[in-house]
XYZ file of C-alpha atoms in Angstrom:
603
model
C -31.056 -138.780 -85.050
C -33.213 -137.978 -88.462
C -30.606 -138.023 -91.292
C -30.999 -134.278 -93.226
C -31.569 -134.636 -97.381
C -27.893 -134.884 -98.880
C -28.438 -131.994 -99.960
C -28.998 -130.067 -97.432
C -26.681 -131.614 -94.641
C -23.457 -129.211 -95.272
C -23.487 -125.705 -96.951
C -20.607 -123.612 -97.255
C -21.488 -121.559 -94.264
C -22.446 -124.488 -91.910
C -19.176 -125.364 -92.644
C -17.143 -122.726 -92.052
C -18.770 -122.816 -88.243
C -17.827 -126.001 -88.028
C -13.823 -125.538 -89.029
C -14.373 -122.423 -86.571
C -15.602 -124.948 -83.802
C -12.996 -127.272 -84.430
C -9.930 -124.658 -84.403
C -8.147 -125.509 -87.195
C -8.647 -124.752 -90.890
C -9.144 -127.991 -92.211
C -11.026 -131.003 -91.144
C -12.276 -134.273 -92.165
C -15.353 -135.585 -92.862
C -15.778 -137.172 -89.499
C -15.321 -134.380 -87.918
C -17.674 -131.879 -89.619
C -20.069 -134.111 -89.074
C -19.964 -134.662 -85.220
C -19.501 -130.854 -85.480
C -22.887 -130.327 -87.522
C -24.731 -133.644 -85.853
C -25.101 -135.162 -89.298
C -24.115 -138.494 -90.346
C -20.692 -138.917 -92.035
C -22.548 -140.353 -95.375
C -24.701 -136.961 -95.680
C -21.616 -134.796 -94.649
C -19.175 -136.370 -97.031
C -21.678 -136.292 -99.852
C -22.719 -132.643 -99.430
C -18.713 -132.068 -99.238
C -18.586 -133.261 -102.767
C -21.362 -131.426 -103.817
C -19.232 -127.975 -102.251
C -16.125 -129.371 -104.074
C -18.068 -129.357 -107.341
C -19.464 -126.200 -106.822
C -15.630 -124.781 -106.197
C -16.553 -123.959 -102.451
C -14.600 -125.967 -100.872
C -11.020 -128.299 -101.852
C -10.152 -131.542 -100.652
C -6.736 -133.337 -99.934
C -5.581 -136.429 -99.534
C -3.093 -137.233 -96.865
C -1.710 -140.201 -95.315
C -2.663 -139.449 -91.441
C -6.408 -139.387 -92.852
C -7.562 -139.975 -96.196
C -9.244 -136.894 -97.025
C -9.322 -133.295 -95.378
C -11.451 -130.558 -96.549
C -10.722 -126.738 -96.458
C -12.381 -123.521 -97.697
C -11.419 -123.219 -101.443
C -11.781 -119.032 -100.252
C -9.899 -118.341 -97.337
C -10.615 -115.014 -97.330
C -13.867 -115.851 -96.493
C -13.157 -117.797 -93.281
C -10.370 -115.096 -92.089
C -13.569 -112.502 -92.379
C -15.698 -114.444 -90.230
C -15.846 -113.903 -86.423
C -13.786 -115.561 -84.194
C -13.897 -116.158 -80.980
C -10.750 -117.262 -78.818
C -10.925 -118.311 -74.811
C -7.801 -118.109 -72.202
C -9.440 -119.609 -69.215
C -6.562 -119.197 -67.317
C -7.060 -115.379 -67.575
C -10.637 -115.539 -68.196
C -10.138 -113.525 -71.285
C -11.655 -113.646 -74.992
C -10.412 -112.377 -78.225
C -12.683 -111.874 -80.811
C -11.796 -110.968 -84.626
C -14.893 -109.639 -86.763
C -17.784 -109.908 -83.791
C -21.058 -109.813 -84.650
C -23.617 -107.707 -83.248
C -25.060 -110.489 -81.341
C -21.457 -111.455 -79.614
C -21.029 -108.015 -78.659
C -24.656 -107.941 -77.056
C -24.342 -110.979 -75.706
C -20.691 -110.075 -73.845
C -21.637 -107.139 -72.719
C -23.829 -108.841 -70.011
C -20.903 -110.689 -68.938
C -17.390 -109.537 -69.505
C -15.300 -106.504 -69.418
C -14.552 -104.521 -72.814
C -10.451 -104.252 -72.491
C -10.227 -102.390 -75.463
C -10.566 -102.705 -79.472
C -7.643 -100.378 -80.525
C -5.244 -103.173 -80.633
C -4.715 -105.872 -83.480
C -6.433 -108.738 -81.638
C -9.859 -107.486 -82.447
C -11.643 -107.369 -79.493
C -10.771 -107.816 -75.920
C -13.113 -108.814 -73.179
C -11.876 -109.721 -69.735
C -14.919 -111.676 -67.326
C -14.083 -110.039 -64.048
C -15.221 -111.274 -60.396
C -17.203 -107.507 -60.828
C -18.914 -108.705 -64.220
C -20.559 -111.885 -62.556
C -21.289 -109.871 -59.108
C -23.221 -107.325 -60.857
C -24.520 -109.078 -64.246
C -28.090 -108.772 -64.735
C -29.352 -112.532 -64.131
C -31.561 -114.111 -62.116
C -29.968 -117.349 -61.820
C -26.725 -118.678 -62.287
C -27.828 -120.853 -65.258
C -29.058 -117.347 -67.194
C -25.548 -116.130 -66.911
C -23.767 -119.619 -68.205
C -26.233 -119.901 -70.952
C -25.520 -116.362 -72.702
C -21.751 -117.046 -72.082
C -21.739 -120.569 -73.685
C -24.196 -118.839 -76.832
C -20.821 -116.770 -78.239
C -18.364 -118.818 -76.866
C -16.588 -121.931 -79.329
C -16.375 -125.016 -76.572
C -17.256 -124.756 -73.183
C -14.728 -124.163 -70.288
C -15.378 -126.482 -67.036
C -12.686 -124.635 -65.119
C -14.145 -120.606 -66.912
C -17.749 -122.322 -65.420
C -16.401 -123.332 -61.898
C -14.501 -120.258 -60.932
C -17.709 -117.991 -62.765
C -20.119 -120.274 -60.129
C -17.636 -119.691 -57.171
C -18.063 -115.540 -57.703
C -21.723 -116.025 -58.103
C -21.722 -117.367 -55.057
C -19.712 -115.153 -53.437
C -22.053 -112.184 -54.200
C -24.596 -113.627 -52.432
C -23.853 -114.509 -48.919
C -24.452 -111.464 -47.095
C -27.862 -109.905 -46.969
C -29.127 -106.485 -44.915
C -32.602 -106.966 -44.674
C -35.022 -105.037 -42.699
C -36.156 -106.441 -39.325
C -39.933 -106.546 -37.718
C -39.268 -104.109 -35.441
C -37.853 -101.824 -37.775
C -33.765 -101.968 -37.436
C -31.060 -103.397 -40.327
C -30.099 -106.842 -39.804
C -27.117 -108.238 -41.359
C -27.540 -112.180 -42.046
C -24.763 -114.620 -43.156
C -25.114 -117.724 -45.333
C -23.544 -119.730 -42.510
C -22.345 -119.081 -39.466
C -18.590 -119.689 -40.551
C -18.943 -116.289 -42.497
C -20.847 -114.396 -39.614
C -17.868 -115.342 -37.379
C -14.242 -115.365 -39.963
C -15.781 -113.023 -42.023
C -18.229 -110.292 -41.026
C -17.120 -110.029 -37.206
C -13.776 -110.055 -38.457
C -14.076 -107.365 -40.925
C -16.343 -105.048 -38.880
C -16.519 -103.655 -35.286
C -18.680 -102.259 -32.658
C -18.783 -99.272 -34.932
C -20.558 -101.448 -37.464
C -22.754 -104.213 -35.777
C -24.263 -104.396 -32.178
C -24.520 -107.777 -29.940
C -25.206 -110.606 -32.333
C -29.398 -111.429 -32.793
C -27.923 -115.224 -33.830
C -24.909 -117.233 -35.163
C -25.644 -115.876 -38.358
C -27.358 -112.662 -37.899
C -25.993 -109.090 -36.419
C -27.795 -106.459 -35.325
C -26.709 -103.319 -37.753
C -24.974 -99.644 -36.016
C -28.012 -97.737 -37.731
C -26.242 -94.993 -40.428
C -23.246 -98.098 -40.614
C -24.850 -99.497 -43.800
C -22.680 -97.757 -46.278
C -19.260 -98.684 -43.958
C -20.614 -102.095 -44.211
C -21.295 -102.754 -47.836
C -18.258 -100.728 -48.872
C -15.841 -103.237 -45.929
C -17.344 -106.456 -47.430
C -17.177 -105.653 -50.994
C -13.364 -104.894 -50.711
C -13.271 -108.202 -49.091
C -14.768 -110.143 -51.695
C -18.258 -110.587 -50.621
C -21.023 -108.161 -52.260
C -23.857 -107.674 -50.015
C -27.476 -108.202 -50.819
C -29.711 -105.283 -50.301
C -33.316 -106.210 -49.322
C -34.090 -103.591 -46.735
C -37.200 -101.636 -47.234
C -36.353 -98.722 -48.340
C -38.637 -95.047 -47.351
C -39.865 -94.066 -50.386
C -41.246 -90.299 -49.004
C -44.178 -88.125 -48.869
C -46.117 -89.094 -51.855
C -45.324 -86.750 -55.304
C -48.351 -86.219 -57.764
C -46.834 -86.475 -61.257
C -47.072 -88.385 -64.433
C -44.679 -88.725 -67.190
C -45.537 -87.255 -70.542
C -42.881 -88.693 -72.921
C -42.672 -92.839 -73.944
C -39.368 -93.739 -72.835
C -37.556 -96.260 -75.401
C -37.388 -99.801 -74.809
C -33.889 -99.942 -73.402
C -35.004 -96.851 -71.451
C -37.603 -98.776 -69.710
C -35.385 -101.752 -69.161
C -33.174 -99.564 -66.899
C -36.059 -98.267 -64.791
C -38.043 -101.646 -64.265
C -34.102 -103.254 -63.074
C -33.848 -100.085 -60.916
C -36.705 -100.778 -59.345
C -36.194 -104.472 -59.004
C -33.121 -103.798 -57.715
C -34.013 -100.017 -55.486
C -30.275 -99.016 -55.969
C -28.173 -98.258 -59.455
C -26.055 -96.167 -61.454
C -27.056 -95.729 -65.516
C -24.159 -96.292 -67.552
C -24.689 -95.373 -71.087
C -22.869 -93.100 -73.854
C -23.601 -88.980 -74.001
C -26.601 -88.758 -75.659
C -28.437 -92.057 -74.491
C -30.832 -90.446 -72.347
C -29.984 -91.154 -69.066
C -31.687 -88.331 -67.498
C -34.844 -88.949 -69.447
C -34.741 -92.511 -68.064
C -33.530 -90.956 -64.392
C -36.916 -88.790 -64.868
C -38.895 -92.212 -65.832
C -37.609 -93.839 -62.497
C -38.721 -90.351 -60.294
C -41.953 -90.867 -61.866
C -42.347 -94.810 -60.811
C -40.757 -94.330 -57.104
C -43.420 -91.218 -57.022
C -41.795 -89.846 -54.034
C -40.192 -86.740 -53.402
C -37.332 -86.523 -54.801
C -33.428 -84.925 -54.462
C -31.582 -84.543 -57.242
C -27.782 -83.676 -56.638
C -25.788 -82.295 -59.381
C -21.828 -80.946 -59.398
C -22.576 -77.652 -60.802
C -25.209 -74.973 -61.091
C -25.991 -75.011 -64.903
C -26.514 -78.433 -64.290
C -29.108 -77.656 -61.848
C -31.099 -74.928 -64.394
C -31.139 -78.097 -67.227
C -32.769 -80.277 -64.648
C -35.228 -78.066 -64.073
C -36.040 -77.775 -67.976
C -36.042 -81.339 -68.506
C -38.477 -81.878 -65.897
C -40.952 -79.646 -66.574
C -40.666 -81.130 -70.210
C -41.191 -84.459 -69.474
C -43.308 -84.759 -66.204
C -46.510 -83.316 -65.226
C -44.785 -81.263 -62.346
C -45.964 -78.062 -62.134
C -43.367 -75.029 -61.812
C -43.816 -74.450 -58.060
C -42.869 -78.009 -57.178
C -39.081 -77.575 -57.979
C -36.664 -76.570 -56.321
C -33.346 -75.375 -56.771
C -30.535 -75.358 -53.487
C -27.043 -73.758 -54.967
C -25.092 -70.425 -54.836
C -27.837 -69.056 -56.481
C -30.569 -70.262 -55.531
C -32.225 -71.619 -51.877
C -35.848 -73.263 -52.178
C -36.381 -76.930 -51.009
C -40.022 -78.274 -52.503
C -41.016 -81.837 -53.096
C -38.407 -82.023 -56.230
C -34.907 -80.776 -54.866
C -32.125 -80.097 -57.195
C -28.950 -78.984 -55.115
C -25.379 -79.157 -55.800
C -23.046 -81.637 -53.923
C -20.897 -78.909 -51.841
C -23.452 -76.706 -50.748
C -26.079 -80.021 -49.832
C -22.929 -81.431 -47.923
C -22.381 -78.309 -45.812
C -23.129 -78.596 -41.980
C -25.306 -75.229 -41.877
C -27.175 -76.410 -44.831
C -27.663 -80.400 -43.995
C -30.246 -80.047 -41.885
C -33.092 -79.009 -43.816
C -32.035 -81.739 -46.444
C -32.158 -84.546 -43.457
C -35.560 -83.183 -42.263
C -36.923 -83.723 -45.578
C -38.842 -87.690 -46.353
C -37.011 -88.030 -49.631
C -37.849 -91.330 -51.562
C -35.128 -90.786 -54.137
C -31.976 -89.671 -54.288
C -30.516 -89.201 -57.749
C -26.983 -88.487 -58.268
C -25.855 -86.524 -61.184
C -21.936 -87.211 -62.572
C -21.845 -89.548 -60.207
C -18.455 -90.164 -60.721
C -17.654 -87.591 -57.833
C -19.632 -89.457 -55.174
C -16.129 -91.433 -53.796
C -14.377 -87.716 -53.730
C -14.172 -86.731 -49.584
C -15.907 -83.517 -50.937
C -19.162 -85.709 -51.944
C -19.190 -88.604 -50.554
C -20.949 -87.409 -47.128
C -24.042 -86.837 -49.840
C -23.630 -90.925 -50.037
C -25.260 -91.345 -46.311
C -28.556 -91.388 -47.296
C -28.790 -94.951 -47.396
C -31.988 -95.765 -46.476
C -33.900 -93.977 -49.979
C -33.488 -95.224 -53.284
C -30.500 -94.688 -55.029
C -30.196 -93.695 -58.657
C -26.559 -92.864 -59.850
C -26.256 -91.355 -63.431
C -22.997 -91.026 -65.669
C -21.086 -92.175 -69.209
C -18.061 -92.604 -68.093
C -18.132 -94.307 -64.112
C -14.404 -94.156 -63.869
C -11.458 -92.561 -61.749
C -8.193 -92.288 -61.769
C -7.699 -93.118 -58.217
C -9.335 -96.369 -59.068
C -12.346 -96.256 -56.229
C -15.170 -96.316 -59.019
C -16.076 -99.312 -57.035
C -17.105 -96.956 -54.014
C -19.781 -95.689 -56.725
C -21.127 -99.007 -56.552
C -21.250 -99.930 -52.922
C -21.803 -96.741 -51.807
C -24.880 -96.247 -54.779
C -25.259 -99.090 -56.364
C -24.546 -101.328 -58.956
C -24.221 -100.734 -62.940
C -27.379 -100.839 -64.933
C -26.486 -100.224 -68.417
C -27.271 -100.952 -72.305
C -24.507 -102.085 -74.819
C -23.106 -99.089 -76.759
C -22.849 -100.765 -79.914
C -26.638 -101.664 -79.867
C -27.309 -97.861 -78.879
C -24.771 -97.322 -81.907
C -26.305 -99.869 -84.208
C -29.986 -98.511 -83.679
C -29.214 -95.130 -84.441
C -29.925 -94.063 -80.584
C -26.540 -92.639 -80.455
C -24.259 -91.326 -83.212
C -20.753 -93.460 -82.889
C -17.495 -90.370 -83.266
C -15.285 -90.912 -85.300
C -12.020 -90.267 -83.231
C -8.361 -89.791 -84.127
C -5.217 -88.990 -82.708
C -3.237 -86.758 -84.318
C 0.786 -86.528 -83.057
C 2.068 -83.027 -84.160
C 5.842 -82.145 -84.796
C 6.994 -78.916 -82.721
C 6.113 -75.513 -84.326
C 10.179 -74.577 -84.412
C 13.118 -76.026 -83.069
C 12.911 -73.075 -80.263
C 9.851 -74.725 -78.564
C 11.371 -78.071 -79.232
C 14.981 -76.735 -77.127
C 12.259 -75.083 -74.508
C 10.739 -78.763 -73.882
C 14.192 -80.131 -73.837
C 15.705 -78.277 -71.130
C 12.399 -77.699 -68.882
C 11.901 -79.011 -65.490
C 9.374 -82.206 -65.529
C 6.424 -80.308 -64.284
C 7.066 -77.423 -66.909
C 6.830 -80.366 -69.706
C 3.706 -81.241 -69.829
C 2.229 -76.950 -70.569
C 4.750 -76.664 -72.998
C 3.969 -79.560 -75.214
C 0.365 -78.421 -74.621
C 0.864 -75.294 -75.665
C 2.633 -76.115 -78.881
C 2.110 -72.925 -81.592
C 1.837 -75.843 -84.000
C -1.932 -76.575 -82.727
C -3.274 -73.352 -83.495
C -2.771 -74.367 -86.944
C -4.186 -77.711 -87.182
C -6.834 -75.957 -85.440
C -7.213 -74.210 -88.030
C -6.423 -76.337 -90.597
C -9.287 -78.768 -89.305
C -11.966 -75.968 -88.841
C -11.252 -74.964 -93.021
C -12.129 -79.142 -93.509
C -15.225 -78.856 -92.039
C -16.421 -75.302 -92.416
C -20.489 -76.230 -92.160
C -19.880 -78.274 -88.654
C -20.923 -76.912 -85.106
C -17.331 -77.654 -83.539
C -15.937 -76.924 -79.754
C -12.570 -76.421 -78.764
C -11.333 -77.983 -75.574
C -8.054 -76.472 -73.816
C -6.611 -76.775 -70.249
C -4.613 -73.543 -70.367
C -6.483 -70.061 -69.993
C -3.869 -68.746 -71.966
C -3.609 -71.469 -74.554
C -7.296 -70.892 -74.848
C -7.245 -67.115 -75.193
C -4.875 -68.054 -78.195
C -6.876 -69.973 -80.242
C -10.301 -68.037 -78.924
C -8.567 -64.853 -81.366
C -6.837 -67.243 -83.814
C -9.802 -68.592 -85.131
C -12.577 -65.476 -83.948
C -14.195 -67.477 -81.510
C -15.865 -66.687 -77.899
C -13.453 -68.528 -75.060
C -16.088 -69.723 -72.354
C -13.715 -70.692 -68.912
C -14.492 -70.713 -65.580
C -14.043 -66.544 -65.414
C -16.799 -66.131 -67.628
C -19.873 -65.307 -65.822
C -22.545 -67.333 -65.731
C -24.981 -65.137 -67.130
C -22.620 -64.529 -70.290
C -22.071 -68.789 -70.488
C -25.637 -69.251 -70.674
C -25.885 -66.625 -73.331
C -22.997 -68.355 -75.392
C -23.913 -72.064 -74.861
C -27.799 -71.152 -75.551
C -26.174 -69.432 -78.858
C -24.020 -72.617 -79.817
C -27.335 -74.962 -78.925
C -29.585 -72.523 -81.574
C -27.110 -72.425 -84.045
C -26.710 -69.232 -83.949
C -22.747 -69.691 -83.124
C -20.855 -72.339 -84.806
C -17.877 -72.619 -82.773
C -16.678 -72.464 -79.042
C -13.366 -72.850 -77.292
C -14.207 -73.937 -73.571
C -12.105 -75.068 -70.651
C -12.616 -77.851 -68.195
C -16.500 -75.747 -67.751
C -17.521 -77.784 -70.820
C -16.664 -81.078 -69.434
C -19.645 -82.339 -67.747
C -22.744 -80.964 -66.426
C -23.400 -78.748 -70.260
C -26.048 -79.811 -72.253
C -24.136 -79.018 -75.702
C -26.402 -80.920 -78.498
C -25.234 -81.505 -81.687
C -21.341 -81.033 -81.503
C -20.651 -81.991 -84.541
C -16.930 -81.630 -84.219
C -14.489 -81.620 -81.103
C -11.041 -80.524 -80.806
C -9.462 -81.853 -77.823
C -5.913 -79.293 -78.044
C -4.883 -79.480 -75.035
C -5.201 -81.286 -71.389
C -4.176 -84.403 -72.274
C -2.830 -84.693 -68.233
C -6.174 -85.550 -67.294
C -8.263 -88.285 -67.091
C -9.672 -91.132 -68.495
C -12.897 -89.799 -68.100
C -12.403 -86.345 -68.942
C -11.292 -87.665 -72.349
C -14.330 -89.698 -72.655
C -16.518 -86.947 -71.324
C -14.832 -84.487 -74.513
C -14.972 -86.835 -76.742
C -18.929 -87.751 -75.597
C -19.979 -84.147 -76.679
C -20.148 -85.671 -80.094
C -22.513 -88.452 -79.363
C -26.109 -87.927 -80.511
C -29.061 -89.145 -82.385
C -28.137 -87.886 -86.001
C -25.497 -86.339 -88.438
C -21.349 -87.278 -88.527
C -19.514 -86.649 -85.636
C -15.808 -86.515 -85.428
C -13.332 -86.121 -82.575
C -9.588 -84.711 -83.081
C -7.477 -85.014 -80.224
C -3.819 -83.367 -81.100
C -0.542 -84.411 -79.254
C 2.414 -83.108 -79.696
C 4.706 -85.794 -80.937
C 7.362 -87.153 -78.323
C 6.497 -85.754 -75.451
C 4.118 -87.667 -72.602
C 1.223 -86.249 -74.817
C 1.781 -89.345 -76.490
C 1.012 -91.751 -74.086
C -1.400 -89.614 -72.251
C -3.817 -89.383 -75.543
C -3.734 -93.339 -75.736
C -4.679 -93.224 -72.541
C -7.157 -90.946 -72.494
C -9.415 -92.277 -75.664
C -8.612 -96.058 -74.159
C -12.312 -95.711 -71.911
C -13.850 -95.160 -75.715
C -11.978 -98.128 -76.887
C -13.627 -100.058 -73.894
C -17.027 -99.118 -75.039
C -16.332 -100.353 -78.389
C -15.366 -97.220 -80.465
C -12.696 -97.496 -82.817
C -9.852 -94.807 -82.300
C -7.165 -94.125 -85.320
C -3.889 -92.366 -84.963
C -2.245 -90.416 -88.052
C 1.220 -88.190 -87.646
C 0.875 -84.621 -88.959
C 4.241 -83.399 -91.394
């Protein structure tokens, strides 16, 4: 070992990692050397030099002679921390750095960062299945960058679900059928055979390879996931008559990260915040599969957007796209169709005879619903999934990833940090009743008539209100649940109400005017959830529908999230009623992603 310069051997900072890496807040000598790899002499000597300086304190003891501490505590209790429980293969982490948060995202789970621990990450067996590594060693080696001491029994049980994801393979076969192979024949036989039937696999090729049930591939993925075992997709996939097209905008460099793992990997959803580009990047991977394409989508507005952002950023020429909805029935090389009228018997057919190379799934969040998931049998193309917020409450988001494929995604906080993506602002505001009559009304109400009263509280029109007058210059939407509730605060506050009994012409109209600035505020029901292109919210007011999900919350709350300006997101509940705990509910998949949510009580 070369001895550092005195000097040089301990500063302030170096030492302050070093208390953090022994966990405890002083130490001795000894130890901040082995700590900092310097000899005892240079570390007890640049110690003095700290002491001198008023950096650091010393104190003698009888147990040791001398221990050292920060003469500033403040200054260590602002530092990041990072705290393991291997037993539950979770990590706290107080003031993390934009690094740790990078780095963690790759591996672990964000629980949540509403709570006073900092910041709670959970490594799931779904976290090492899916992280984006090519060996085993990648993974350990960004986990053991952030984390204080390494964990032999974190490692094993990390190296026993890497493992795991990797013993079943479909792979394409010489003569053209799907084989499923086996690391060993042990799993082929207590495993696989066990797990699937004649519906899934024919006569066995050998003792670790069955011949697949062809249109069973789904079944089988979806079977030996929920069994533990992830299966490896290496069939060759059709990739469709050829499609003549170029892309005319530069994609950003976490952009083209996504599309060069989707097409490592031929299968994946996009995971990213409102506002991230997904469909940009969606557009990028049409372009490098250059097949024809289908692009499903829940709703028709949805389906008129595609078309504009394709002709924007491709080379595809008017007469190549297609749209397949209520409205509209014209299959051409690019295919945008909803999900109920593709997955109708009398209209199937002419998507089937079609040699689609990609499939892209829009929201695809609904794909597990029995409604859409029959859209989810065209496993043989490549797969491209797109949403913010991949999660249900019904708790089969996994069938997004079996039956699609796995996550491909981009830390939010690095989107946030960059400027990509502008972070909300969101608070929780608990509101008393309006007047002791709608507080009796609650009272006395059947359950199921609880929840529309509290939502309907005459005390939100007014915060409404109150929270328009604060920021009179901001482009602002209104979310309700309640055509009536919304009807309210449509004429409290002179504002168009846009619900699902608004035609579509007269939505267009009214979302093109909100988009141009030429309207500053809307109040929209459940329509406005997903599948709008809304730019620039600058304000939301969630008011009511608060029984819904985790991802509707997210999905209000995203309408906020773009390049530039302040956003800020209100969500009002009225105080001690279920609203309560349905809000913190709600705004806990933003608190996952790493946005910090507030609550304040209203008098």
């Amino acid at each position: 070992m070369t001895e550092d310069p005195p000097d040089e051997a301990v500063t302030l900072e170096s030492f302050l990692d070093a208390l953090q890496s022994e966990g405890r807040p002083v130490a001795t000598a000894q130890q901040i050397a082995r700590r900092l790899d310097r000899s005892q002499a240079a570390a007890s000597e640049a110690l003095d030099r700290l002491a001198a300086a008023g950096d650091v304190e010393r104190l003698d003891v009888e147990s040791d002679p001398v221990v050292w501490y920060p003469a500033e505590w403040g200054r260590l209790a602002d530092r990041e921390r990072v705290v393991l429980f291997p037993d539950r293969r979770e990590l706290v982490v107080d003031q993390p750095s934009q690094y740790t948060r990078a780095q963690l995202s790759r591996v672990a789970h964000l629980v949540d960062t509403s709570g006073t621990k900092g910041y709670l990450y959970r490594i799931r067996r779904e976290d090492v299945w899916a992280a984006p590594f090519d060996d085993l060693d990648d993974f350990l080696g960004t986990l053991r960058s952030v984390l204080p001491r390494r964990s032999p029994h974190l490692e094993e049980w990390i190296e026993r679900q890497w493992t795991r994801a990797r013993q079943f393979t479909l792979r394409t076969h010489e003569d053209g059928y799907t084989v499923l192979e086996a690391a060993s024949e042990s799993l082929m036989g207590n495993v696989a055979r066990q797990k699937l039937d004649e519906e899934h696999l024919h006569a066995p090729i050998s003792e670790t390879e069955s011949w697949v049930v062809e249109g069973s591939e789904a079944a089988i993925k979806r079977i030996l996931y929920e069994s533990g075992y992830p299966v490896v997709d290496e069939r060759d996939l059709e990739t469709g008559d050829p499609l003549d097209v170029e892309l005319r905008t530069e994609l950003r460099d976490y952009q083209r990260d996504w599309v060069d793992r989707f097409l490592d990997q031929r299968a994946g959803v996009f995971v990213g915040p409102s506002g991230s580009g997904k469909t940009v990047a969606a557009i990028g991977a049409l372009v490098a599969v250059g097949g024809e394409t289908l692009i499903l989508v829940p709703s028709r507005e949805l389906a008129g957007q595609w078309r504009t952002e394709l002709l924007e950023h491709t080379t595809l020429d008017p007469a190549d796209i297609g749209e397949y909805h209520g409205g509209e029935k014209e299959i051409r090389p690019v295919t945008i169709a909803t999900y109920q009228v593709a997955g109708m018997d009398r209209h199937r057919a002419l998507f089937d005879r079609r040699e689609w190379g990609l499939i892209v799934y829009d929201e695809v969040h609904h794909i597990p619903s029995e409604v859409y998931r029959r859209s989810a049998d065209l496993q043989s193309k490549h797969r491209l999934g797109l949403s913010a917020t991949p999660v249900r409450e019904d708790d089969r988001e996994t069938d997004i990833y079996t039956l699609v494929g796995p996550p491909i995604g981009t830390d939010w906080d690095a989107l946030f940090d960059a400027g990509y993506v502008q972070e909300p602002e969101v608070e929780i505001r608990y509101l008393p009743w309006a007047n002791d009559e709608e507080r009796n009304a609650y009272a006395s109400a059947e359950p199921r008539a609880k929840h529309r009263i509290a939502a309907e509280n005459p005390a939100k029109v007014d915060e409404v209100r109150h929270l328009l007058a604060e920021h009179p210059t901001s482009k602002a939407l209104v979310f309700v649940d309640w055509l009536d509730h919304g009807r309210e605060i449509a004429a409290a506050i002179d504002a168009p109400f846009v619900s699902g009994e608004t035609p579509h012409h007269e939505r267009d109209r009214l979302f093109a005017s909100f988009r141009d600035g030429e309207r500053r505020t809307l109040v929209v029901s459940r329509v406005g959830d997903e599948g709008i292109d809304l730019p620039n919210a600058e304000l939301a007011v969630v008011a009511s529908g608060l029984g819904g999900s985790r991802r509707q919350g997210a999905q209000r709350a995203g309408r906020t999230m773009r390049p530039a300006g302040s956003a800020t997101v209100y969500v009002l509940a009225t105080r001690g009623t279920s609203e309560e705990d349905f809000a913190q509910r709600q705004m806990r998949h933003l608190a996952e992603k790493g946005i910090r949510v507030t609550e304040s009580g209203v008098e």
